[in-house]
Tab-separated table of N, CA and C in Angstrom:
chain	number	residue	atom	x	y	z
A	205	MET	N	0.810	-1.182	0.000
A	205	MET	CA	0.000	0.000	0.000
A	205	MET	C	0.864	1.261	0.000
A	206	LYS	N	1.997	1.190	0.732
A	206	LYS	CA	2.888	2.338	0.766
A	206	LYS	C	3.449	2.640	-0.610
A	207	SER	N	3.765	1.642	-1.394
A	207	SER	CA	4.352	1.864	-2.712
A	207	SER	C	3.354	2.515	-3.653
A	208	LEU	N	2.068	2.307	-3.475
A	208	LEU	CA	1.065	2.950	-4.314
A	208	LEU	C	1.002	4.453	-4.063
A	209	HIS	N	1.164	4.857	-2.816
A	209	HIS	CA	1.139	6.282	-2.488
A	209	HIS	C	2.407	6.990	-2.945
A	210	SER	N	3.532	6.300	-2.953
A	210	SER	CA	4.791	6.930	-3.357
A	210	SER	C	4.917	7.018	-4.877
A	211	LEU	N	4.175	6.196	-5.618
A	211	LEU	CA	4.220	6.249	-7.080
A	211	LEU	C	3.718	7.581	-7.617
A	212	PRO	N	2.538	8.062	-7.206
A	212	PRO	CA	2.111	9.378	-7.692
A	212	PRO	C	3.056	10.500	-7.239
A	213	LEU	N	3.577	10.374	-6.036
A	213	LEU	CA	4.507	11.378	-5.541
A	213	LEU	C	5.799	11.378	-6.367
A	214	GLY	N	6.315	10.198	-6.678
A	214	GLY	CA	7.523	10.083	-7.504
A	214	GLY	C	7.283	10.602	-8.911
A	215	LEU	N	6.106	10.266	-9.468
A	215	LEU	CA	5.751	10.738	-10.799
A	215	LEU	C	5.628	12.264	-10.810
A	216	LEU	N	5.053	12.815	-9.776
A	216	LEU	CA	4.929	14.256	-9.648
A	216	LEU	C	6.303	14.933	-9.564
A	217	LEU	N	7.235	14.331	-8.838
A	217	LEU	CA	8.586	14.872	-8.730
A	217	LEU	C	9.309	14.835	-10.080
A	218	VAL	N	9.137	13.759	-10.840
A	218	VAL	CA	9.764	13.642	-12.152
A	218	VAL	C	9.198	14.706	-13.096
A	219	ILE	N	7.883	14.910	-13.077
A	219	ILE	CA	7.256	15.924	-13.927
A	219	ILE	C	7.742	17.315	-13.520
A	220	ALA	N	7.816	17.582	-12.228
A	220	ALA	CA	8.280	18.890	-11.754
A	220	ALA	C	9.724	19.134	-12.181
A	221	PHE	N	10.552	18.103	-12.103
A	221	PHE	CA	11.945	18.228	-12.513
A	221	PHE	C	12.043	18.545	-14.004
A	222	CYS	N	11.237	17.851	-14.815
A	222	CYS	CA	11.248	18.095	-16.269
A	222	CYS	C	10.801	19.518	-16.603
A	223	VAL	N	9.763	19.978	-15.934
A	223	VAL	CA	9.268	21.339	-16.182
A	223	VAL	C	10.329	22.360	-15.798
A	224	MET	N	10.985	22.149	-14.671
A	224	MET	CA	12.017	23.084	-14.243
A	224	MET	C	13.221	23.049	-15.182
A	225	ALA	N	13.577	21.867	-15.640
A	225	ALA	CA	14.719	21.752	-16.552
A	225	ALA	C	14.418	22.455	-17.868
A	226	CYS	N	13.223	22.287	-18.382
A	226	CYS	CA	12.861	22.960	-19.632
A	226	CYS	C	12.786	24.465	-19.435
A	227	GLY	N	12.250	24.898	-18.335
A	227	GLY	CA	12.169	26.326	-18.033
A	227	GLY	C	13.551	26.914	-17.843
A	228	GLY	N	14.453	26.172	-17.243
A	228	GLY	CA	15.819	26.623	-17.050
A	228	GLY	C	16.531	26.817	-18.376
A	229	ALA	N	16.281	25.917	-19.332
A	229	ALA	CA	16.909	26.042	-20.650
A	229	ALA	C	16.402	27.297	-21.348
A	230	LYS	N	15.118	27.574	-21.175
A	230	LYS	CA	14.548	28.771	-21.789
A	230	LYS	C	15.173	30.030	-21.204
A	231	ARG	N	15.345	30.034	-19.881
A	231	ARG	CA	15.950	31.191	-19.236
A	231	ARG	C	17.393	31.369	-19.681
A	232	THR	N	18.129	30.279	-19.830
A	232	THR	CA	19.510	30.365	-20.299
A	232	THR	C	19.551	30.918	-21.708
A	233	GLU	N	18.621	30.474	-22.562
A	233	GLU	CA	18.559	30.975	-23.933
A	233	GLU	C	18.238	32.464	-23.926
A	234	GLN	N	17.287	32.878	-23.077
A	234	GLN	CA	16.941	34.289	-23.003
A	234	GLN	C	18.118	35.097	-22.475
A	235	ARG	N	18.859	34.549	-21.526
A	235	ARG	CA	20.022	35.234	-20.965
A	235	ARG	C	21.091	35.432	-22.035
A	236	ALA	N	21.277	34.423	-22.874
A	236	ALA	CA	22.288	34.529	-23.926
A	236	ALA	C	21.921	35.599	-24.948
A	237	LEU	N	20.646	35.845	-25.118
A	237	LEU	CA	20.208	36.821	-26.091
A	237	LEU	C	19.938	38.194	-25.476
A	238	SER	N	20.210	38.323	-24.192
A	238	SER	CA	19.934	39.577	-23.494
A	238	SER	C	20.769	40.722	-24.073
A	239	PRO	N	20.125	41.836	-24.420
A	239	PRO	CA	20.871	42.945	-25.002
A	239	PRO	C	21.757	43.670	-24.002
A	240	ARG	N	21.563	43.454	-22.748
A	240	ARG	CA	22.351	44.154	-21.738
A	240	ARG	C	23.350	43.223	-21.060
A	241	ASP	N	23.937	42.335	-21.832
A	241	ASP	CA	24.941	41.443	-21.293
A	241	ASP	C	26.145	42.277	-20.868
A	242	SER	N	26.646	42.026	-19.694
A	242	SER	CA	27.660	42.901	-19.123
A	242	SER	C	28.984	42.897	-19.881
A	243	ILE	N	29.297	41.851	-20.635
A	243	ILE	CA	30.577	41.864	-21.344
A	243	ILE	C	30.538	42.704	-22.611
A	244	TYR	N	29.372	43.115	-23.047
A	244	TYR	CA	29.254	43.904	-24.263
A	244	TYR	C	29.021	45.389	-23.977
A	245	THR	N	29.297	45.825	-22.767
A	245	THR	CA	29.109	47.237	-22.438
A	245	THR	C	30.395	48.013	-22.706
A	246	HIS	N	30.227	49.286	-22.966
A	246	HIS	CA	31.361	50.187	-23.185
A	246	HIS	C	32.305	50.135	-21.981
A	247	GLU	N	31.741	50.143	-20.795
A	247	GLU	CA	32.537	50.180	-19.573
A	247	GLU	C	33.400	48.927	-19.427
A	248	TYR	N	32.805	47.752	-19.655
A	248	TYR	CA	33.555	46.507	-19.497
A	248	TYR	C	34.671	46.411	-20.540
A	249	ILE	N	34.360	46.735	-21.783
A	249	ILE	CA	35.360	46.637	-22.845
A	249	ILE	C	36.508	47.605	-22.570
A	250	TYR	N	36.172	48.817	-22.134
A	250	TYR	CA	37.219	49.785	-21.800
A	250	TYR	C	38.078	49.270	-20.648
A	251	GLN	N	37.450	48.604	-19.693
A	251	GLN	CA	38.158	48.087	-18.524
A	251	GLN	C	39.191	47.021	-18.913
A	252	ILE	N	38.892	46.192	-19.910
A	252	ILE	CA	39.806	45.098	-20.272
A	252	ILE	C	40.716	45.431	-21.449
A	253	HIS	N	40.565	46.597	-22.058
A	253	HIS	CA	41.253	46.855	-23.329
A	253	HIS	C	42.775	46.859	-23.243
A	254	ILE	N	43.345	47.144	-22.106
A	254	ILE	CA	44.809	47.141	-21.964
A	254	ILE	C	45.324	45.709	-21.793
A	255	ASP	N	44.701	44.954	-20.899
A	255	ASP	CA	45.176	43.604	-20.599
A	255	ASP	C	44.801	42.579	-21.661
A	256	SER	N	43.662	42.753	-22.312
A	256	SER	CA	43.175	41.791	-23.309
A	256	SER	C	42.717	42.523	-24.571
A	257	PRO	N	43.648	43.102	-25.307
A	257	PRO	CA	43.243	43.937	-26.437
A	257	PRO	C	42.503	43.179	-27.542
A	258	TYR	N	42.934	41.952	-27.833
A	258	TYR	CA	42.279	41.211	-28.916
A	258	TYR	C	40.878	40.766	-28.505
A	259	ARG	N	40.726	40.426	-27.247
A	259	ARG	CA	39.392	40.088	-26.741
A	259	ARG	C	38.495	41.325	-26.770
A	260	ALA	N	39.049	42.458	-26.391
A	260	ALA	CA	38.280	43.709	-26.413
A	260	ALA	C	37.814	44.026	-27.832
A	261	LEU	N	38.694	43.847	-28.814
A	261	LEU	CA	38.306	44.111	-30.198
A	261	LEU	C	37.207	43.152	-30.660
A	262	ALA	N	37.306	41.892	-30.254
A	262	ALA	CA	36.267	40.922	-30.621
A	262	ALA	C	34.931	41.290	-29.979
A	263	LEU	N	34.967	41.733	-28.733
A	263	LEU	CA	33.738	42.150	-28.056
A	263	LEU	C	33.138	43.384	-28.709
A	264	VAL	N	33.976	44.304	-29.130
A	264	VAL	CA	33.486	45.505	-29.817
A	264	VAL	C	32.773	45.113	-31.106
A	265	ASP	N	33.403	44.227	-31.883
A	265	ASP	CA	32.791	43.781	-33.144
A	265	ASP	C	31.442	43.120	-32.909
A	266	THR	N	31.388	42.234	-31.917
A	266	THR	CA	30.136	41.532	-31.610
A	266	THR	C	29.078	42.507	-31.111
A	267	ALA	N	29.467	43.395	-30.220
A	267	ALA	CA	28.511	44.368	-29.675
A	267	ALA	C	27.973	45.283	-30.766
A	268	GLU	N	28.826	45.654	-31.699
A	268	GLU	CA	28.362	46.519	-32.791
A	268	GLU	C	27.407	45.759	-33.709
A	269	LYS	N	27.719	44.498	-33.989
A	269	LYS	CA	26.825	43.690	-34.830
A	269	LYS	C	25.465	43.497	-34.172
A	270	ARG	N	25.467	43.321	-32.861
A	270	ARG	CA	24.210	43.142	-32.121
A	270	ARG	C	23.522	44.461	-31.809
A	271	LYS	N	24.123	45.556	-32.254
A	271	LYS	CA	23.598	46.909	-32.049
A	271	LYS	C	23.522	47.284	-30.559
A	272	LEU	N	24.498	46.768	-29.807
A	272	LEU	CA	24.607	47.125	-28.395
A	272	LEU	C	25.526	48.332	-28.210
A	273	LEU	N	26.333	48.615	-29.228
A	273	LEU	CA	27.181	49.799	-29.247
A	273	LEU	C	26.901	50.555	-30.537
A	274	THR	N	26.877	51.869	-30.446
A	274	THR	CA	26.729	52.677	-31.656
A	274	THR	C	28.058	52.627	-32.424
A	275	PRO	N	28.028	52.901	-33.706
A	275	PRO	CA	29.288	52.931	-34.457
A	275	PRO	C	30.307	53.919	-33.891
A	276	VAL	N	29.832	55.040	-33.369
A	276	VAL	CA	30.743	56.031	-32.787
A	276	VAL	C	31.450	55.457	-31.566
A	277	ARG	N	30.693	54.827	-30.678
A	277	ARG	CA	31.307	54.226	-29.484
A	277	ARG	C	32.237	53.081	-29.858
A	278	ALA	N	31.829	52.283	-30.851
A	278	ALA	CA	32.673	51.161	-31.285
A	278	ALA	C	34.001	51.675	-31.843
A	279	ASP	N	33.944	52.707	-32.671
A	279	ASP	CA	35.175	53.267	-33.226
A	279	ASP	C	36.036	53.907	-32.147
A	280	TYR	N	35.399	54.520	-31.162
A	280	TYR	CA	36.146	55.097	-30.042
A	280	TYR	C	36.903	54.006	-29.291
A	281	LEU	N	36.207	52.912	-28.983
A	281	LEU	CA	36.866	51.818	-28.263
A	281	LEU	C	37.978	51.200	-29.096
A	282	ARG	N	37.745	51.042	-30.384
A	282	ARG	CA	38.805	50.501	-31.257
A	282	ARG	C	40.024	51.429	-31.242
A	283	SER	N	39.787	52.727	-31.313
A	283	SER	CA	40.918	53.658	-31.307
A	283	SER	C	41.691	53.558	-29.995
A	284	MET	N	40.991	53.372	-28.894
A	284	MET	CA	41.660	53.244	-27.602
A	284	MET	C	42.490	51.965	-27.532
A	285	VAL	N	41.932	50.865	-28.036
A	285	VAL	CA	42.670	49.592	-28.013
A	285	VAL	C	43.933	49.708	-28.864
A	286	TYR	N	43.784	50.220	-30.077
A	286	TYR	CA	44.950	50.322	-30.963
A	286	TYR	C	45.970	51.333	-30.451
A	287	PHE	N	45.522	52.375	-29.797
A	287	PHE	CA	46.447	53.393	-29.294
A	287	PHE	C	47.136	52.927	-28.012
A	288	ASN	N	46.349	52.569	-27.001
A	288	ASN	CA	46.907	52.258	-25.680
A	288	ASN	C	47.550	50.879	-25.586
A	289	ALA	N	46.880	49.870	-26.099
A	289	ALA	CA	47.344	48.502	-25.868
A	289	ALA	C	48.252	47.984	-26.978
A	290	LEU	N	47.858	48.187	-28.220
A	290	LEU	CA	48.607	47.613	-29.330
A	290	LEU	C	49.634	48.576	-29.929
A	291	GLN	N	49.525	49.839	-29.597
A	291	GLN	CA	50.413	50.895	-30.071
A	291	GLN	C	50.541	50.888	-31.600
A	292	ARG	N	49.416	50.677	-32.242
A	292	ARG	CA	49.334	50.795	-33.698
A	292	ARG	C	48.683	52.144	-33.972
A	293	PHE	N	49.513	53.163	-33.987
A	293	PHE	CA	49.044	54.537	-33.979
A	293	PHE	C	48.317	54.944	-35.258
A	294	SER	N	48.748	54.425	-36.374
A	294	SER	CA	48.080	54.765	-37.634
A	294	SER	C	46.636	54.255	-37.639
A	295	THR	N	46.452	53.020	-37.184
A	295	THR	CA	45.105	52.446	-37.101
A	295	THR	C	44.280	53.193	-36.063
A	296	ALA	N	44.906	53.533	-34.949
A	296	ALA	CA	44.210	54.287	-33.905
A	296	ALA	C	43.742	55.634	-34.432
A	297	ALA	N	44.599	56.290	-35.216
A	297	ALA	CA	44.241	57.603	-35.763
A	297	ALA	C	43.075	57.484	-36.742
A	298	SER	N	43.062	56.435	-37.568
A	298	SER	CA	41.955	56.316	-38.538
A	298	SER	C	40.628	56.031	-37.828
A	299	TYR	N	40.644	55.196	-36.790
A	299	TYR	CA	39.402	54.967	-36.034
A	299	TYR	C	38.991	56.216	-35.250
A	300	ALA	N	39.966	56.935	-34.725
A	300	ALA	CA	39.651	58.170	-34.002
A	300	ALA	C	39.022	59.195	-34.943
A	301	LYS	N	39.528	59.269	-36.171
A	301	LYS	CA	38.958	60.212	-37.134
A	301	LYS	C	37.522	59.829	-37.488
A	302	LYS	N	37.270	58.510	-37.695
A	302	LYS	CA	35.901	58.054	-37.967
A	302	LYS	C	34.983	58.385	-36.795
A	303	CYS	N	35.476	58.156	-35.589
A	303	CYS	CA	34.685	58.452	-34.392
A	303	CYS	C	34.421	59.945	-34.283
A	304	TYR	N	35.429	60.755	-34.572
A	304	TYR	CA	35.272	62.215	-34.534
A	304	TYR	C	34.185	62.660	-35.501
A	305	GLU	N	34.232	62.156	-36.720
A	305	GLU	CA	33.233	62.540	-37.719
A	305	GLU	C	31.826	62.120	-37.285
A	306	GLY	N	31.686	60.937	-36.700
A	306	GLY	CA	30.381	60.490	-36.207
A	306	GLY	C	29.905	61.294	-35.017
A	307	ALA	N	30.828	61.635	-34.128
A	307	ALA	CA	30.465	62.419	-32.941
A	307	ALA	C	30.052	63.833	-33.329
A	308	VAL	N	30.701	64.399	-34.351
A	308	VAL	CA	30.323	65.728	-34.825
A	308	VAL	C	28.907	65.682	-35.385
A	309	ALA	N	28.623	64.627	-36.151
A	309	ALA	CA	27.278	64.489	-36.725
A	309	ALA	C	26.228	64.368	-35.616
A	310	GLN	N	26.594	63.720	-34.515
A	310	GLN	CA	25.658	63.550	-33.394
A	310	GLN	C	25.739	64.709	-32.407
A	311	GLN	N	26.650	65.609	-32.616
A	311	GLN	CA	26.879	66.757	-31.731
A	311	GLN	C	27.181	66.321	-30.294
A	312	ASP	N	27.994	65.292	-30.168
A	312	ASP	CA	28.393	64.755	-28.870
A	312	ASP	C	29.734	65.381	-28.480
A	313	THR	N	29.677	66.582	-27.880
A	313	THR	CA	30.905	67.329	-27.603
A	313	THR	C	31.819	66.622	-26.598
A	314	ASN	N	31.251	65.893	-25.664
A	314	ASN	CA	32.077	65.180	-24.693
A	314	ASN	C	32.925	64.119	-25.394
A	315	ARG	N	32.322	63.343	-26.262
A	315	ARG	CA	33.047	62.301	-27.006
A	315	ARG	C	34.069	62.952	-27.951
A	316	ILE	N	33.700	64.082	-28.550
A	316	ILE	CA	34.601	64.770	-29.471
A	316	ILE	C	35.905	65.136	-28.764
A	317	MET	N	35.801	65.652	-27.560
A	317	MET	CA	36.991	66.073	-26.820
A	317	MET	C	37.954	64.910	-26.595
A	318	TYR	N	37.425	63.793	-26.153
A	318	TYR	CA	38.295	62.653	-25.848
A	318	TYR	C	38.871	62.015	-27.105
A	319	VAL	N	38.078	61.932	-28.147
A	319	VAL	CA	38.571	61.297	-29.369
A	319	VAL	C	39.598	62.190	-30.064
A	320	LEU	N	39.459	63.492	-29.957
A	320	LEU	CA	40.456	64.381	-30.546
A	320	LEU	C	41.805	64.265	-29.828
A	321	THR	N	41.767	63.965	-28.547
A	321	THR	CA	43.009	63.742	-27.805
A	321	THR	C	43.754	62.543	-28.378
A	322	VAL	N	43.022	61.455	-28.609
A	322	VAL	CA	43.630	60.257	-29.190
A	322	VAL	C	44.103	60.556	-30.610
A	323	TYR	N	43.270	61.256	-31.367
A	323	TYR	CA	43.602	61.569	-32.758
A	323	TYR	C	44.893	62.390	-32.843
A	324	CYS	N	45.013	63.404	-31.995
A	324	CYS	CA	46.225	64.239	-31.986
A	324	CYS	C	47.460	63.417	-31.652
A	325	SER	N	47.376	62.670	-30.573
A	325	SER	CA	48.543	61.903	-30.121
A	325	SER	C	48.935	60.820	-31.115
A	326	ALA	N	47.940	60.108	-31.654
A	326	ALA	CA	48.234	59.034	-32.611
A	326	ALA	C	48.799	59.609	-33.903
A	327	SER	N	48.252	60.717	-34.371
A	327	SER	CA	48.747	61.342	-35.603
A	327	SER	C	50.172	61.841	-35.412
A	328	GLN	N	50.432	62.410	-34.258
A	328	GLN	CA	51.783	62.887	-33.964
A	328	GLN	C	52.764	61.711	-33.919
A	329	ALA	N	52.349	60.596	-33.346
A	329	ALA	CA	53.224	59.434	-33.207
A	329	ALA	C	53.650	58.854	-34.554
A	330	VAL	N	52.805	58.970	-35.573
A	330	VAL	CA	53.155	58.440	-36.894
A	330	VAL	C	53.707	59.524	-37.815
A	331	GLY	N	53.868	60.733	-37.308
A	331	GLY	CA	54.442	61.808	-38.100
A	331	GLY	C	53.454	62.517	-39.005
A	332	ALA	N	52.163	62.326	-38.770
A	332	ALA	CA	51.134	63.036	-39.546
A	332	ALA	C	50.832	64.349	-38.829
A	333	TYR	N	51.781	65.280	-38.944
A	333	TYR	CA	51.718	66.498	-38.147
A	333	TYR	C	50.553	67.407	-38.527
A	334	SER	N	50.209	67.448	-39.799
A	334	SER	CA	49.078	68.301	-40.184
A	334	SER	C	47.783	67.768	-39.578
A	335	ASP	N	47.629	66.432	-39.525
A	335	ASP	CA	46.449	65.851	-38.886
A	335	ASP	C	46.451	66.129	-37.383
A	336	ALA	N	47.623	66.013	-36.773
A	336	ALA	CA	47.727	66.281	-35.337
A	336	ALA	C	47.370	67.734	-35.031
A	337	LEU	N	47.847	68.651	-35.878
A	337	LEU	CA	47.532	70.070	-35.659
A	337	LEU	C	46.053	70.355	-35.917
A	338	PHE	N	45.472	69.683	-36.913
A	338	PHE	CA	44.036	69.835	-37.166
A	338	PHE	C	43.241	69.388	-35.935
A	339	GLY	N	43.592	68.213	-35.394
A	339	GLY	CA	42.901	67.712	-34.206
A	339	GLY	C	43.064	68.628	-33.011
A	340	ALA	N	44.272	69.155	-32.844
A	340	ALA	CA	44.511	70.059	-31.716
A	340	ALA	C	43.725	71.356	-31.879
A	341	ARG	N	43.702	71.879	-33.106
A	341	ARG	CA	42.946	73.123	-33.352
A	341	ARG	C	41.463	72.924	-33.054
A	342	LYS	N	40.909	71.808	-33.554
A	342	LYS	CA	39.491	71.508	-33.283
A	342	LYS	C	39.261	71.288	-31.790
A	343	GLY	N	40.195	70.604	-31.151
A	343	GLY	CA	40.078	70.370	-29.713
A	343	GLY	C	40.071	71.650	-28.912
A	344	ILE	N	40.926	72.586	-29.304
A	344	ILE	CA	40.967	73.885	-28.625
A	344	ILE	C	39.631	74.604	-28.801
A	345	GLU	N	39.071	74.551	-30.007
A	345	GLU	CA	37.768	75.193	-30.261
A	345	GLU	C	36.683	74.596	-29.356
A	346	TYR	N	36.610	73.272	-29.296
A	346	TYR	CA	35.582	72.632	-28.459
A	346	TYR	C	35.825	72.891	-26.978
A	347	ALA	N	37.091	72.897	-26.571
A	347	ALA	CA	37.399	73.167	-25.163
A	347	ALA	C	36.969	74.580	-24.776
A	348	LYS	N	37.188	75.542	-25.672
A	348	LYS	CA	36.766	76.920	-25.401
A	348	LYS	C	35.250	77.023	-25.326
A	349	LEU	N	34.568	76.313	-26.234
A	349	LEU	CA	33.094	76.319	-26.209
A	349	LEU	C	32.558	75.779	-24.887
A	350	ARG	N	33.203	74.760	-24.377
A	350	ARG	CA	32.764	74.143	-23.126
A	350	ARG	C	33.319	74.848	-21.892
A	351	GLY	N	34.281	75.720	-22.086
A	351	GLY	CA	34.899	76.385	-20.942
A	351	GLY	C	35.813	75.455	-20.164
A	352	ASP	N	36.361	74.459	-20.838
A	352	ASP	CA	37.215	73.455	-20.196
A	352	ASP	C	38.679	73.867	-20.366
A	353	ILE	N	39.189	74.592	-19.390
A	353	ILE	CA	40.545	75.128	-19.456
A	353	ILE	C	41.583	74.006	-19.441
A	354	SER	N	41.328	72.960	-18.690
A	354	SER	CA	42.264	71.842	-18.602
A	354	SER	C	42.457	71.159	-19.960
A	355	MET	N	41.345	70.883	-20.649
A	355	MET	CA	41.451	70.252	-21.969
A	355	MET	C	42.083	71.208	-22.975
A	356	GLU	N	41.780	72.485	-22.878
A	356	GLU	CA	42.394	73.471	-23.766
A	356	GLU	C	43.911	73.457	-23.577
A	357	GLY	N	44.342	73.374	-22.329
A	357	GLY	CA	45.772	73.289	-22.034
A	357	GLY	C	46.402	72.026	-22.606
A	358	ASN	N	45.681	70.903	-22.522
A	358	ASN	CA	46.198	69.654	-23.096
A	358	ASN	C	46.391	69.775	-24.607
A	359	PHE	N	45.430	70.383	-25.274
A	359	PHE	CA	45.544	70.537	-26.727
A	359	PHE	C	46.655	71.519	-27.101
A	360	LEU	N	46.813	72.582	-26.314
A	360	LEU	CA	47.910	73.512	-26.565
A	360	LEU	C	49.258	72.807	-26.377
A	361	GLN	N	49.335	71.951	-25.399
A	361	GLN	CA	50.556	71.170	-25.186
A	361	GLN	C	50.810	70.250	-26.384
A	362	ASN	N	49.732	69.648	-26.942
A	362	ASN	CA	49.894	68.819	-28.138
A	362	ASN	C	50.468	69.631	-29.290
A	363	VAL	N	49.993	70.881	-29.454
A	363	VAL	CA	50.517	71.750	-30.514
A	363	VAL	C	52.016	71.967	-30.301
A	364	ALA	N	52.397	72.270	-29.070
A	364	ALA	CA	53.812	72.499	-28.768
A	364	ALA	C	54.645	71.258	-29.051
A	365	LEU	N	54.129	70.076	-28.718
A	365	LEU	CA	54.873	68.831	-28.965
A	365	LEU	C	55.020	68.551	-30.460
A	366	VAL	N	53.986	68.872	-31.229
A	366	VAL	CA	54.063	68.684	-32.674
A	366	VAL	C	55.137	69.584	-33.254
A	367	TYR	N	55.131	70.861	-32.859
A	367	TYR	CA	56.142	71.793	-33.365
A	367	TYR	C	57.555	71.384	-32.913
A	368	GLN	N	57.647	70.832	-31.720
A	368	GLN	CA	58.949	70.336	-31.247
A	368	GLN	C	59.411	69.160	-32.118
A	369	ASP	N	58.501	68.224	-32.395
A	369	ASP	CA	58.853	67.094	-33.255
A	369	ASP	C	59.283	67.536	-34.645
A	370	MET	N	58.664	68.607	-35.121
A	370	MET	CA	58.995	69.115	-36.459
A	370	MET	C	60.266	69.968	-36.441
A	371	GLY	N	60.812	70.196	-35.256
A	371	GLY	CA	62.040	70.998	-35.151
A	371	GLY	C	61.794	72.484	-35.237
A	372	MET	N	60.577	72.913	-34.920
A	372	MET	CA	60.199	74.331	-35.036
A	372	MET	C	59.911	74.954	-33.686
A	373	TYR	N	60.704	74.646	-32.688
A	373	TYR	CA	60.433	75.184	-31.356
A	373	TYR	C	61.227	76.392	-31.046
């Protein structure tokens, strides 16, 4: 008689386990497709870009394809990886220029300031002095518009370094 009562209970436990297992798979699938996955955020990619540059670039590509990052942010992160971690200054400058053009179109003055810093330094590093001076001039203009004396000073210093590199000091 005891075995008859435990049969429905055992069957109920097996059904409950199956339902939970199927529901768990669905949740895992939904988690994998979640647009706010923490590894695809600007903050996380920026955090790992020095120690794991190739992984950061792969995450940027995936995040951009999934439309989790705008093209401007993706190009900004690429420029940072190539500039800071891989020291491929020419590539960094081209991504910084693309990001600058996109940020201007979006009128994102905060992003413009930071990307122009990378653009100036990367252009100077590869000897593209006219590009470096263009970036510094634009940076000074935006810094004045924002009233950011510190950034204006940084761009003026970039101008001085470019002229020093060119032997015109």
